Amino acid sequence: MNDKEQGQQGQDDWRRVRFDVLEQIDKLPSLSSVVHEFLVLSRQEYFTAADFEKIISKDQALVARVLKVANSALYGRSRTVPSVAEAVVLIGLDNLKRIVYAVSTEGLTKRDLAHYRFHPDGGFWLHSMAVGLTAKVYAEAAPEAGLRGEEAFVAGLLHDVAKLIIDDFLPDGGPGPVDLQDESAAVGLNHAELAEYMLKQWNLPPAITDAVRHHHDQPGAGAGNESGILLGLAEGLCDLWRVGREHPVDLSIEAPVDAFLPALEQVGLDPSRWEAVVWDIRQQLAGIEDLYHQGA
Ligand SMILES: [Fe+2]
Ligand SMILES: [Fe+2]
């Protein structure tokens, strides 16, 4: 398929969706414009922490939530973080951005889904957060995949967002786990395709919408979907550890590199670095269940 045909296919996808599905999407809480503005600013060559403060202070409800998380035990502060400006100094701009992205998407991820096998105690949020944190580490270790760390985090947070919508349209009591075909049969698109449509509506950049669209692609099937393969790789590791599927999470389960070789090759991550990367991911995911209960 050439680029033009591929573009055409992308444009036509949404026409396969049931009309009442589009209506449901309109009813979702809209993604704060802060996410879009932060991502745009982060891509610029020059920016200051004050530029981020200016954007976030337009949304006072978000500021209040962000400060609550910044003041939680998570960041182990001995003194209170009273303002966004001080948060930048005390916890750093990267941490502040991470909290902003997580808090801005929690209306979409702190949900219970009836038909997908997430743990009822925050499983969907834990899965989304874990895939985001994991994808960020991979993206930084494999820059050739074309996804910046911050974009990978947001892509991970939102990669399964369309399940929220599809969940309402699935028949009850299916024989096994819901697969992509079940989703297409129910609404006309699978959750990766429908999420692309939703994220475009929310003005997220192509790097993120492409990655989400392709996160269930098989490695080796063709070039151009490396960012999606990277996101799928993150999901594979989180599922191996049962994050969001079972409590407690077991990060000690071995992650043999052999199971991931085709994906590693496609994203340009040398298998000799696997152990170090997985160690880093374990550090990121340690205590993730506490993170959920602390309201992060
Ligand atoms: Fe997922
Ligand atoms: Fe998925």
CSV table of N, CA and C in Angstrom, one decimal, residues 109-196:
chain,number,residue,atom,x,y,z
A,109,THR,N,-8.8,7.1,32.7
A,109,THR,CA,-8.2,5.9,33.0
A,109,THR,C,-8.6,5.3,34.4
A,110,LYS,N,-9.1,6.2,35.2
A,110,LYS,CA,-9.6,5.6,36.5
A,110,LYS,C,-11.0,5.2,36.4
A,111,ARG,N,-11.2,4.1,35.6
A,111,ARG,CA,-12.5,3.6,35.3
A,111,ARG,C,-12.5,2.1,35.4
A,112,ASP,N,-13.7,1.5,35.7
A,112,ASP,CA,-13.8,0.1,35.7
A,112,ASP,C,-14.4,-0.3,34.4
A,113,LEU,N,-13.9,-1.4,33.8
A,113,LEU,CA,-14.4,-1.9,32.5
A,113,LEU,C,-15.0,-3.3,32.8
A,114,ALA,N,-16.2,-3.5,32.2
A,114,ALA,CA,-16.9,-4.7,32.5
A,114,ALA,C,-16.3,-5.9,31.8
A,115,HIS,N,-15.9,-5.7,30.5
A,115,HIS,CA,-15.6,-6.8,29.7
A,115,HIS,C,-14.1,-7.1,29.5
A,116,TYR,N,-13.2,-6.3,30.0
A,116,TYR,CA,-11.8,-6.5,29.8
A,116,TYR,C,-11.3,-7.0,31.2
A,117,ARG,N,-10.2,-7.8,31.1
A,117,ARG,CA,-9.8,-8.4,32.3
A,117,ARG,C,-8.8,-7.6,33.1
A,118,PHE,N,-9.2,-6.5,33.5
A,118,PHE,CA,-8.4,-5.7,34.4
A,118,PHE,C,-8.9,-5.9,35.9
A,119,HIS,N,-7.9,-5.7,36.8
A,119,HIS,CA,-8.3,-5.9,38.2
A,119,HIS,C,-9.3,-4.8,38.6
A,120,PRO,N,-10.4,-5.2,39.4
A,120,PRO,CA,-11.4,-4.2,39.7
A,120,PRO,C,-10.8,-3.0,40.6
A,121,ASP,N,-9.7,-3.2,41.3
A,121,ASP,CA,-9.2,-2.2,42.1
A,121,ASP,C,-8.1,-1.4,41.3
A,122,GLY,N,-8.6,-0.5,40.4
A,122,GLY,CA,-7.7,0.3,39.7
A,122,GLY,C,-6.9,-0.3,38.6
A,123,GLY,N,-7.3,-1.5,38.1
A,123,GLY,CA,-6.5,-2.2,37.2
A,123,GLY,C,-6.3,-1.5,35.8
A,124,PHE,N,-7.3,-0.8,35.4
A,124,PHE,CA,-7.2,-0.1,34.1
A,124,PHE,C,-6.2,1.0,34.2
A,125,TRP,N,-6.3,1.8,35.3
A,125,TRP,CA,-5.3,2.9,35.5
A,125,TRP,C,-3.9,2.3,35.7
A,126,LEU,N,-3.8,1.3,36.5
A,126,LEU,CA,-2.4,0.7,36.7
A,126,LEU,C,-1.8,0.2,35.4
A,127,HIS,N,-2.6,-0.4,34.5
A,127,HIS,CA,-2.1,-0.9,33.2
A,127,HIS,C,-1.7,0.3,32.4
A,128,SER,N,-2.5,1.3,32.3
A,128,SER,CA,-2.2,2.5,31.5
A,128,SER,C,-1.0,3.2,32.0
A,129,MET,N,-0.9,3.4,33.3
A,129,MET,CA,0.3,4.1,33.9
A,129,MET,C,1.6,3.3,33.6
A,130,ALA,N,1.5,1.9,33.9
A,130,ALA,CA,2.6,1.1,33.7
A,130,ALA,C,3.1,1.1,32.3
A,131,VAL,N,2.2,1.0,31.3
A,131,VAL,CA,2.6,1.0,29.9
A,131,VAL,C,3.3,2.3,29.6
A,132,GLY,N,2.7,3.4,30.1
A,132,GLY,CA,3.3,4.7,29.9
A,132,GLY,C,4.8,4.8,30.4
A,133,LEU,N,4.9,4.4,31.7
A,133,LEU,CA,6.3,4.5,32.3
A,133,LEU,C,7.3,3.6,31.6
A,134,THR,N,6.8,2.4,31.2
A,134,THR,CA,7.7,1.4,30.5
A,134,THR,C,8.0,2.0,29.1
A,135,ALA,N,7.0,2.5,28.4
A,135,ALA,CA,7.3,3.0,27.0
A,135,ALA,C,8.3,4.1,27.1
A,136,LYS,N,8.2,4.9,28.1
A,136,LYS,CA,9.1,6.1,28.2
A,136,LYS,C,10.6,5.6,28.3
A,137,VAL,N,10.8,4.5,29.1
A,137,VAL,CA,12.2,4.0,29.3
A,137,VAL,C,12.6,3.4,27.9
A,138,TYR,N,11.8,2.7,27.3
A,138,TYR,CA,12.1,2.1,26.0
A,138,TYR,C,12.4,3.2,24.9
A,139,ALA,N,11.6,4.2,24.9
A,139,ALA,CA,11.7,5.3,23.9
A,139,ALA,C,13.1,6.0,24.1
A,140,GLU,N,13.5,6.2,25.4
A,140,GLU,CA,14.7,6.9,25.6
A,140,GLU,C,15.9,6.0,25.3
A,141,ALA,N,15.7,4.6,25.4
A,141,ALA,CA,16.8,3.7,25.1
A,141,ALA,C,16.8,3.4,23.6
A,142,ALA,N,15.7,3.7,22.9
A,142,ALA,CA,15.7,3.4,21.4
A,142,ALA,C,15.1,4.6,20.6
A,143,PRO,N,16.0,5.6,20.6
A,143,PRO,CA,15.5,6.9,19.9
A,143,PRO,C,15.1,6.7,18.5
A,144,GLU,N,15.7,5.7,17.8
A,144,GLU,CA,15.4,5.5,16.4
A,144,GLU,C,13.9,5.1,16.1
A,145,ALA,N,13.2,4.7,17.2
A,145,ALA,CA,11.8,4.3,17.0
A,145,ALA,C,10.9,5.6,16.8
A,146,GLY,N,11.5,6.8,17.0
A,146,GLY,CA,10.8,8.0,16.6
A,146,GLY,C,9.8,8.5,17.6
A,147,LEU,N,9.9,8.1,18.9
A,147,LEU,CA,9.0,8.6,19.9
A,147,LEU,C,9.8,9.2,21.0
A,148,ARG,N,9.6,10.4,21.3
A,148,ARG,CA,10.3,11.0,22.5
A,148,ARG,C,9.8,10.5,23.8
A,149,GLY,N,10.6,10.5,24.8
A,149,GLY,CA,10.2,9.8,26.1
A,149,GLY,C,8.8,10.3,26.6
A,150,GLU,N,8.7,11.7,26.5
A,150,GLU,CA,7.5,12.3,27.0
A,150,GLU,C,6.2,11.8,26.2
A,151,GLU,N,6.4,11.8,24.9
A,151,GLU,CA,5.3,11.3,24.0
A,151,GLU,C,5.0,9.9,24.3
A,152,ALA,N,6.0,9.1,24.5
A,152,ALA,CA,5.8,7.7,24.8
A,152,ALA,C,5.0,7.5,26.1
A,153,PHE,N,5.3,8.3,27.1
A,153,PHE,CA,4.5,8.3,28.3
A,153,PHE,C,3.0,8.6,28.1
A,154,VAL,N,2.8,9.6,27.3
A,154,VAL,CA,1.4,10.0,27.1
A,154,VAL,C,0.7,8.9,26.2
A,155,ALA,N,1.4,8.4,25.2
A,155,ALA,CA,0.9,7.4,24.4
A,155,ALA,C,0.5,6.1,25.2
A,156,GLY,N,1.4,5.8,26.2
A,156,GLY,CA,1.1,4.7,27.0
A,156,GLY,C,-0.1,4.9,27.9
A,157,LEU,N,-0.2,6.1,28.5
A,157,LEU,CA,-1.4,6.4,29.3
A,157,LEU,C,-2.7,6.3,28.6
A,158,LEU,N,-2.6,6.6,27.3
A,158,LEU,CA,-3.9,6.6,26.5
A,158,LEU,C,-4.0,5.5,25.5
A,159,HIS,N,-3.1,4.5,25.5
A,159,HIS,CA,-3.1,3.5,24.4
A,159,HIS,C,-4.4,2.7,24.3
A,160,ASP,N,-5.0,2.5,25.5
A,160,ASP,CA,-6.2,1.6,25.5
A,160,ASP,C,-7.5,2.4,25.7
A,161,VAL,N,-7.4,3.7,25.5
A,161,VAL,CA,-8.5,4.6,25.9
A,161,VAL,C,-9.8,4.2,25.2
A,162,ALA,N,-9.7,3.7,24.0
A,162,ALA,CA,-11.0,3.4,23.3
A,162,ALA,C,-11.7,2.2,23.9
A,163,LYS,N,-11.0,1.4,24.8
A,163,LYS,CA,-11.7,0.3,25.5
A,163,LYS,C,-12.9,0.8,26.3
A,164,LEU,N,-12.7,2.1,26.8
A,164,LEU,CA,-13.8,2.7,27.6
A,164,LEU,C,-15.1,2.8,26.8
A,165,ILE,N,-14.9,3.1,25.6
A,165,ILE,CA,-16.1,3.2,24.7
A,165,ILE,C,-16.6,1.9,24.3
A,166,ILE,N,-15.7,1.0,23.8
A,166,ILE,CA,-16.1,-0.3,23.2
A,166,ILE,C,-16.7,-1.1,24.3
A,167,ASP,N,-16.3,-1.0,25.5
A,167,ASP,CA,-16.8,-1.8,26.6
A,167,ASP,C,-18.3,-1.8,26.7
A,168,ASP,N,-18.9,-0.6,26.4
A,168,ASP,CA,-20.4,-0.5,26.5
A,168,ASP,C,-21.1,-1.2,25.3
A,169,PHE,N,-20.4,-1.6,24.3
A,169,PHE,CA,-21.0,-2.2,23.1
A,169,PHE,C,-20.8,-3.7,23.0
A,170,LEU,N,-19.9,-4.2,23.9
A,170,LEU,CA,-19.6,-5.6,23.8
A,170,LEU,C,-20.7,-6.5,24.4
A,171,PRO,N,-21.0,-7.6,23.8
A,171,PRO,CA,-22.0,-8.5,24.3
A,171,PRO,C,-21.5,-9.1,25.7
A,172,ASP,N,-22.4,-9.3,26.6
A,172,ASP,CA,-22.0,-9.9,27.9
A,172,ASP,C,-21.8,-11.4,27.7
A,173,GLY,N,-20.9,-11.9,28.5
A,173,GLY,CA,-20.7,-13.4,28.6
A,173,GLY,C,-20.0,-14.1,27.5
A,174,GLY,N,-19.0,-13.4,26.8
A,174,GLY,CA,-18.3,-14.0,25.8
A,174,GLY,C,-17.4,-15.2,26.3
A,175,PRO,N,-17.0,-16.1,25.5
A,175,PRO,CA,-16.3,-17.3,26.0
A,175,PRO,C,-14.9,-17.0,26.5
A,176,GLY,N,-14.2,-16.0,26.0
A,176,GLY,CA,-12.8,-15.8,26.4
A,176,GLY,C,-12.5,-14.3,26.5
A,177,PRO,N,-11.2,-14.0,26.6
A,177,PRO,CA,-10.9,-12.6,26.6
A,177,PRO,C,-11.3,-11.9,25.3
A,178,VAL,N,-11.6,-10.6,25.4
A,178,VAL,CA,-12.1,-9.8,24.3
A,178,VAL,C,-10.8,-9.7,23.3
A,179,ASP,N,-11.0,-10.0,22.1
A,179,ASP,CA,-9.9,-9.7,21.1
A,179,ASP,C,-10.2,-8.6,20.1
A,180,LEU,N,-9.3,-8.3,19.3
A,180,LEU,CA,-9.5,-7.2,18.3
A,180,LEU,C,-10.7,-7.5,17.4
A,181,GLN,N,-10.9,-8.8,17.0
A,181,GLN,CA,-12.0,-9.1,16.1
A,181,GLN,C,-13.3,-8.9,16.8
A,182,ASP,N,-13.4,-9.2,18.1
A,182,ASP,CA,-14.6,-9.0,18.9
A,182,ASP,C,-15.0,-7.5,18.9
A,183,GLU,N,-13.9,-6.7,19.0
A,183,GLU,CA,-14.2,-5.3,19.1
A,183,GLU,C,-14.7,-4.7,17.7
A,184,SER,N,-14.0,-5.2,16.6
A,184,SER,CA,-14.4,-4.7,15.3
A,184,SER,C,-15.9,-5.2,15.0
A,185,ALA,N,-16.2,-6.4,15.5
A,185,ALA,CA,-17.6,-6.9,15.2
A,185,ALA,C,-18.6,-6.1,16.0
A,186,ALA,N,-18.2,-5.6,17.2
A,186,ALA,CA,-19.1,-4.8,18.0
A,186,ALA,C,-19.3,-3.4,17.6
A,187,VAL,N,-18.2,-2.7,17.2
A,187,VAL,CA,-18.3,-1.3,16.9
A,187,VAL,C,-17.8,-0.9,15.5
A,188,GLY,N,-17.2,-1.7,14.8
A,188,GLY,CA,-16.7,-1.4,13.5
A,188,GLY,C,-15.2,-1.2,13.4
A,189,LEU,N,-14.6,-0.9,14.5
A,189,LEU,CA,-13.1,-0.7,14.6
A,189,LEU,C,-12.6,-1.4,15.8
A,190,ASN,N,-11.3,-1.8,15.9
A,190,ASN,CA,-10.7,-2.3,17.1
A,190,ASN,C,-10.3,-1.1,18.0
A,191,HIS,N,-9.8,-1.4,19.2
A,191,HIS,CA,-9.5,-0.3,20.1
A,191,HIS,C,-8.3,0.5,19.7
A,192,ALA,N,-7.4,-0.1,18.9
A,192,ALA,CA,-6.2,0.7,18.5
A,192,ALA,C,-6.7,1.7,17.4
A,193,GLU,N,-7.5,1.2,16.5
A,193,GLU,CA,-8.0,2.1,15.4
A,193,GLU,C,-8.9,3.2,16.0
A,194,LEU,N,-9.8,2.8,16.9
A,194,LEU,CA,-10.7,3.8,17.4
A,194,LEU,C,-10.0,4.9,18.3
A,195,ALA,N,-8.9,4.4,19.0
A,195,ALA,CA,-8.1,5.3,19.8
A,195,ALA,C,-7.4,6.4,18.9
A,196,GLU,N,-7.0,6.0,17.8
A,196,GLU,CA,-6.3,6.9,16.9
A,196,GLU,C,-7.3,8.0,16.5
